[in-house]
Structure formats: structure tokens, C-alpha cells
N, CA, C and O atoms as a DFTB+ gen file, in Angstrom:
300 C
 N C O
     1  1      22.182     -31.163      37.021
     2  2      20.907     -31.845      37.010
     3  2      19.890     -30.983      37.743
     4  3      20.131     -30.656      38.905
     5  1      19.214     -30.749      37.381
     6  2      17.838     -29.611      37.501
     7  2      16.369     -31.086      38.039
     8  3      16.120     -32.138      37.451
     9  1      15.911     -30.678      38.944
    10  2      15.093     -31.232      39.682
    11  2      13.838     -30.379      40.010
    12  3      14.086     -29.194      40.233
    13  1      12.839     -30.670      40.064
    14  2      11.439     -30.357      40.636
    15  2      11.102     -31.048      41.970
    16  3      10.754     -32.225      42.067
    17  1      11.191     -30.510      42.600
    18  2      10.806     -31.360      44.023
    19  2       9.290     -30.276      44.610
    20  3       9.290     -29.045      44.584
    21  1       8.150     -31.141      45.086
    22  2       7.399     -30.196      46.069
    23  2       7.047     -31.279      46.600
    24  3       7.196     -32.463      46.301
    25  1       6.397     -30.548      47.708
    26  2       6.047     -31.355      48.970
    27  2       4.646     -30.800      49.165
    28  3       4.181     -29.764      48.690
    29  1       4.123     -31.606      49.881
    30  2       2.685     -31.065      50.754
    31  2       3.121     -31.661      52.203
    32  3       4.332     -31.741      52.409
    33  1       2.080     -32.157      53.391
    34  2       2.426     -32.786      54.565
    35  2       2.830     -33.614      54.373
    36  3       3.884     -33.918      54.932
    37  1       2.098     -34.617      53.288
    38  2       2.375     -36.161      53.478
    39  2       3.192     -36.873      52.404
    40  3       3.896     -37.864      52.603
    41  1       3.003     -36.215      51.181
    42  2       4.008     -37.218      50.340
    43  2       5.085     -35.973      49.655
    44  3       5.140     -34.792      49.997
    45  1       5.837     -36.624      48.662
    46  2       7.193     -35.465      48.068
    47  2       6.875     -36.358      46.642
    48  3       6.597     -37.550      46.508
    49  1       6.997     -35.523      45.875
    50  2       7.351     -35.930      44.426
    51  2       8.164     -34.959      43.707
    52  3       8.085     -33.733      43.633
    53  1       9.267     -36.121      43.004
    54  2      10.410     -35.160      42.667
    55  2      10.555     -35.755      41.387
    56  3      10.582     -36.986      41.403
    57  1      10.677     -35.078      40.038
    58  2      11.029     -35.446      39.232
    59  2      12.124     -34.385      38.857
    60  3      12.356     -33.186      39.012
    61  1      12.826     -35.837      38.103
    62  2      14.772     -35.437      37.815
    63  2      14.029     -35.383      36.610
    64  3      13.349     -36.278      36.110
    65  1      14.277     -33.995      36.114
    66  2      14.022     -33.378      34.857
    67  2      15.114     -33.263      33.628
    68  3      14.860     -32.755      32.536
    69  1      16.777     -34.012      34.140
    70  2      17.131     -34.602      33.346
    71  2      17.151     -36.080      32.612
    72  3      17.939     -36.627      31.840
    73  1      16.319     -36.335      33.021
    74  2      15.656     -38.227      32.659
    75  2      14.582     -38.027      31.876
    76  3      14.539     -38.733      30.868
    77  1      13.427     -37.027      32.105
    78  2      12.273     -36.844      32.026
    79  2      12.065     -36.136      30.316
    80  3      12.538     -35.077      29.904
    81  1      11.237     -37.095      29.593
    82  2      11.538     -36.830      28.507
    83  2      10.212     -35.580      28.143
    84  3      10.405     -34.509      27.567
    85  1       9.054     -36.029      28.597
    86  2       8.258     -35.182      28.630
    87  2       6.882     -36.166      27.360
    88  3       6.249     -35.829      26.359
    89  1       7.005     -37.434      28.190
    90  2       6.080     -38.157      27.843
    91  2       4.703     -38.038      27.663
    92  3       3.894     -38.003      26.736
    93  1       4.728     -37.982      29.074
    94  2       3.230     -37.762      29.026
    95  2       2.822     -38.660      29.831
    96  3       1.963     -38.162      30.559
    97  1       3.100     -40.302      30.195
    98  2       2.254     -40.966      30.934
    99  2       1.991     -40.793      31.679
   100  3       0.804     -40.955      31.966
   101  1       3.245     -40.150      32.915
   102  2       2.775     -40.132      34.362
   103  2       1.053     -39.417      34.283
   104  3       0.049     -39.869      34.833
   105  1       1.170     -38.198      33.418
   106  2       0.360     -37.181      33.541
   107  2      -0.723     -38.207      33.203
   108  3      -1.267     -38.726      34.178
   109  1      -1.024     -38.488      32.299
   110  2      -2.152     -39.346      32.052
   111  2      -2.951     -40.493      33.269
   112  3      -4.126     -40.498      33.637
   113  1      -1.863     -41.356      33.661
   114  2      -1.773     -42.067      34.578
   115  2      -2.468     -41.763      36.449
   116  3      -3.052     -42.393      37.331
   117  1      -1.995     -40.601      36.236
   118  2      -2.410     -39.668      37.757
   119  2      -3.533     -39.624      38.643
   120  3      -3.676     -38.474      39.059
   121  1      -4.539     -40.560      39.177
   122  2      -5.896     -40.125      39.542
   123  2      -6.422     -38.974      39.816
   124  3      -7.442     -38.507      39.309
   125  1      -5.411     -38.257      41.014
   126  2      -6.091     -37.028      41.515
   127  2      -5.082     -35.805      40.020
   128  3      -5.163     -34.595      40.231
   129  1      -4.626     -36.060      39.290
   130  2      -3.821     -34.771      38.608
   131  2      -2.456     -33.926      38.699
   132  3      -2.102     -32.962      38.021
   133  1      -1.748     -34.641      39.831
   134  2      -0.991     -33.929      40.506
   135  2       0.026     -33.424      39.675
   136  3       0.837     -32.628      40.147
   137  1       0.113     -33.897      38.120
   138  2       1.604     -33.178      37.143
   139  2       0.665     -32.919      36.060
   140  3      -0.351     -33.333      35.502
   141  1       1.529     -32.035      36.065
   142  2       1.422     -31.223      34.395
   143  2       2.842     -31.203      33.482
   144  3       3.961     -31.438      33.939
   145  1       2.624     -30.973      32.520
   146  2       3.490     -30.849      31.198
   147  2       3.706     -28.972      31.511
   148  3       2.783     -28.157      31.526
   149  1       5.084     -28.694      31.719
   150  2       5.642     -27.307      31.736
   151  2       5.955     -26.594      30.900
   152  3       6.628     -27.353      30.202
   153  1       5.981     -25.234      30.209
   154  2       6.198     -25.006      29.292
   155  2       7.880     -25.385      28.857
   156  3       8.241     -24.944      27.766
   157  1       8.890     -26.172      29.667
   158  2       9.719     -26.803      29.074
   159  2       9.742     -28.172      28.617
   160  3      10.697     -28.691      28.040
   161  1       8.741     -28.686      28.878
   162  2       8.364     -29.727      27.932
   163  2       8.715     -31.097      29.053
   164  3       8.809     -32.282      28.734
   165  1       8.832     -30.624      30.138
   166  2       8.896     -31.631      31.522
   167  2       7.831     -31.694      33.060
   168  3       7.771     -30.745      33.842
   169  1       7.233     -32.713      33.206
   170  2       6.453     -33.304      34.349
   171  2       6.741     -32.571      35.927
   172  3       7.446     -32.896      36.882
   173  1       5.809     -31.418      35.651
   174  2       5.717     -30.897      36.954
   175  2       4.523     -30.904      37.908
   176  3       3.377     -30.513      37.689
   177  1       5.138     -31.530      39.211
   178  2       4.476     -32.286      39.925
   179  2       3.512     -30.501      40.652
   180  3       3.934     -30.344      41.798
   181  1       2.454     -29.294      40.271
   182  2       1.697     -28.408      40.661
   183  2       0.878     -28.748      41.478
   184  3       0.311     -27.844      42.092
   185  1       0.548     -30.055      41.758
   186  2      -0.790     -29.836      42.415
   187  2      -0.903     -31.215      43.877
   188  3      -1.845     -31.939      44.199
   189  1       0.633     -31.077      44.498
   190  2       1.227     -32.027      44.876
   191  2       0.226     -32.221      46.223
   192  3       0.173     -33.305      46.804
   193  1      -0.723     -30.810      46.741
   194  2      -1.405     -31.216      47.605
   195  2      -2.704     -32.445      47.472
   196  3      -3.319     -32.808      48.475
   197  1      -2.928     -32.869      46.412
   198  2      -3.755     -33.733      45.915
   199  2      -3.006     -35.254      45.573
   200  3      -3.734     -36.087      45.034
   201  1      -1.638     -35.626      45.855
   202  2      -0.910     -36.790      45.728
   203  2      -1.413     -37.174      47.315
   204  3      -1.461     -36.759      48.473
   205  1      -1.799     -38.486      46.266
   206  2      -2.042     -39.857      47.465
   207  2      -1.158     -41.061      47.578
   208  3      -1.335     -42.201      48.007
   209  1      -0.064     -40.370      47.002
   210  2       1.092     -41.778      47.277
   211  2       0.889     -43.152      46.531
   212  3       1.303     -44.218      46.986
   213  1       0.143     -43.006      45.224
   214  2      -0.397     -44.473      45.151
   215  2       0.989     -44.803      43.930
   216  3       0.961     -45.886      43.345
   217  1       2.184     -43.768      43.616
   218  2       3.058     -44.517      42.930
   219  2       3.223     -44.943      41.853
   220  3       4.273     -45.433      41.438
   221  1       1.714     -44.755      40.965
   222  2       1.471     -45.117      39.265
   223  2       2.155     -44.246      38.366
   224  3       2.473     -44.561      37.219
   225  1       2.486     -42.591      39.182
   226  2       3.497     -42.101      38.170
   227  2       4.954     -42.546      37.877
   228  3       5.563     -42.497      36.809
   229  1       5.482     -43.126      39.451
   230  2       6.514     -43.388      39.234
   231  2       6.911     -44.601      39.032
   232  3       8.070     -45.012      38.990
   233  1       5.602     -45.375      38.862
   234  2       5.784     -46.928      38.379
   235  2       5.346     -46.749      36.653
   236  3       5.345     -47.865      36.136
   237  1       5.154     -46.168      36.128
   238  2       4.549     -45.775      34.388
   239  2       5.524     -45.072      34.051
   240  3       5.482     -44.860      32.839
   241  1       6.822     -44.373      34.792
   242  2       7.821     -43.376      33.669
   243  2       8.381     -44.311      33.298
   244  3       8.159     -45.229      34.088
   245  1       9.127     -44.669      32.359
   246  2       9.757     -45.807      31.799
   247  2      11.019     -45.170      31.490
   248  3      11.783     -45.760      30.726
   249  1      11.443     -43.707      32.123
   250  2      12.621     -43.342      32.198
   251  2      12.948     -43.198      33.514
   252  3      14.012     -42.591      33.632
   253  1      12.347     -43.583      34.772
   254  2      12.323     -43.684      36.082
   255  2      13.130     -42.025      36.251
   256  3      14.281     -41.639      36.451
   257  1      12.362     -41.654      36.131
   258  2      12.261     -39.761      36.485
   259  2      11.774     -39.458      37.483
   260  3      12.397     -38.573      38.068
   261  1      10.641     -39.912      38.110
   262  2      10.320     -39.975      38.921
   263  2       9.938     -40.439      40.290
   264  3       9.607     -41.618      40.414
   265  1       9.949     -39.467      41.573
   266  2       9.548     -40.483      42.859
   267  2       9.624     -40.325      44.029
   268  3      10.400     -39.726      44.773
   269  1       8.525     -41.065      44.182
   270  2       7.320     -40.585      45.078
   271  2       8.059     -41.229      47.067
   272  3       8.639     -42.270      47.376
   273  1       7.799     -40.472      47.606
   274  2       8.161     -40.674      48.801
   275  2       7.162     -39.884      49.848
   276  3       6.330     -39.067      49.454
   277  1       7.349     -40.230      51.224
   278  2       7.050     -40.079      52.083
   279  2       7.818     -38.135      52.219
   280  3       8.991     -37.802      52.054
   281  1       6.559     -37.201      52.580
   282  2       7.729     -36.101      53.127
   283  2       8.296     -36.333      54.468
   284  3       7.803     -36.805      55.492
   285  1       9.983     -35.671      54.061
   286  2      10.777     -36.031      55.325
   287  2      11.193     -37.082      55.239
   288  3      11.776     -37.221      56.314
   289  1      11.390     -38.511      54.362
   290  2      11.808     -39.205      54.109
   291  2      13.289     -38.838      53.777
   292  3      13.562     -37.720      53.340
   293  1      14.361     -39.911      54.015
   294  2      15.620     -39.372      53.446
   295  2      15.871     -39.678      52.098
   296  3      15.246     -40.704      51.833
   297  1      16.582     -39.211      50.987
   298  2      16.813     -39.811      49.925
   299  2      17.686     -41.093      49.765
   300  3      17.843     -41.598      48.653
């Protein structure tokens, strides 16, 4: 299982890129932008310094791929 994890100070977003079909909502969904579509056809969280924790990506995957935590949080 192949994972994307980044961090900034305050939050972590990790999407399990074997769940992740390469929808599209989170991306859509996103206020500040924080994922993009990769050239493998999966939700990478690039621009993680701009996540505000508000959770709409990982409440909109409907393959629960994704999620959002506190950094330094335990899994």
C-alpha cells in the first residue's frame, strides 16, 4: 500500500492511494487547493501548507482515502 503523506506545522494529510480512485471530489471540494490529480491518476495533497483542517476532503471521498489530522497526531 503506497501512501502520500505531507505535513506542514499544523495539519497532515495522507491519502492511501490504494483506495483512491482518482475522483476528483476532494480536489474540487478544497477551499484553499491543497490536492491535485498526479500524473498517476491519484489525489496529491502539494500544497499542504495552505490546509486548514476543515475536513471536506476527507468527508467528500466516498472511498475514505483520505485524512486529515492534526501534525504529530498518532495514527
Amino acid at each position: 500500500m503506497e501512501e502520500y503523506k505531507m505535513s506542514a506545522s499544523r495539519f497532515e494529510v495522507i491519502v492511501n492511494t490504494s483506495w483512491c480512485k482518482g475522483c476528483e471530489l476532494c480536489i474540487g471540494i478544497c477551499p484553499k487547493k491543497v490536492l491535485v490529480l498526479n500524473d498517476r491518476m491519484k489525489a496529491d495533497p502539494v500544497h499542504i501548507d495552505k490546509c486548514i483542517g476543515c475536513h471536506q476532503c476527507e468527508n467528500t471521498c466516498p472511498d475514505m482515502a483520505i485524512t486529515v489530522r492534526e501534525a504529530g497526531e498518532n495514527a
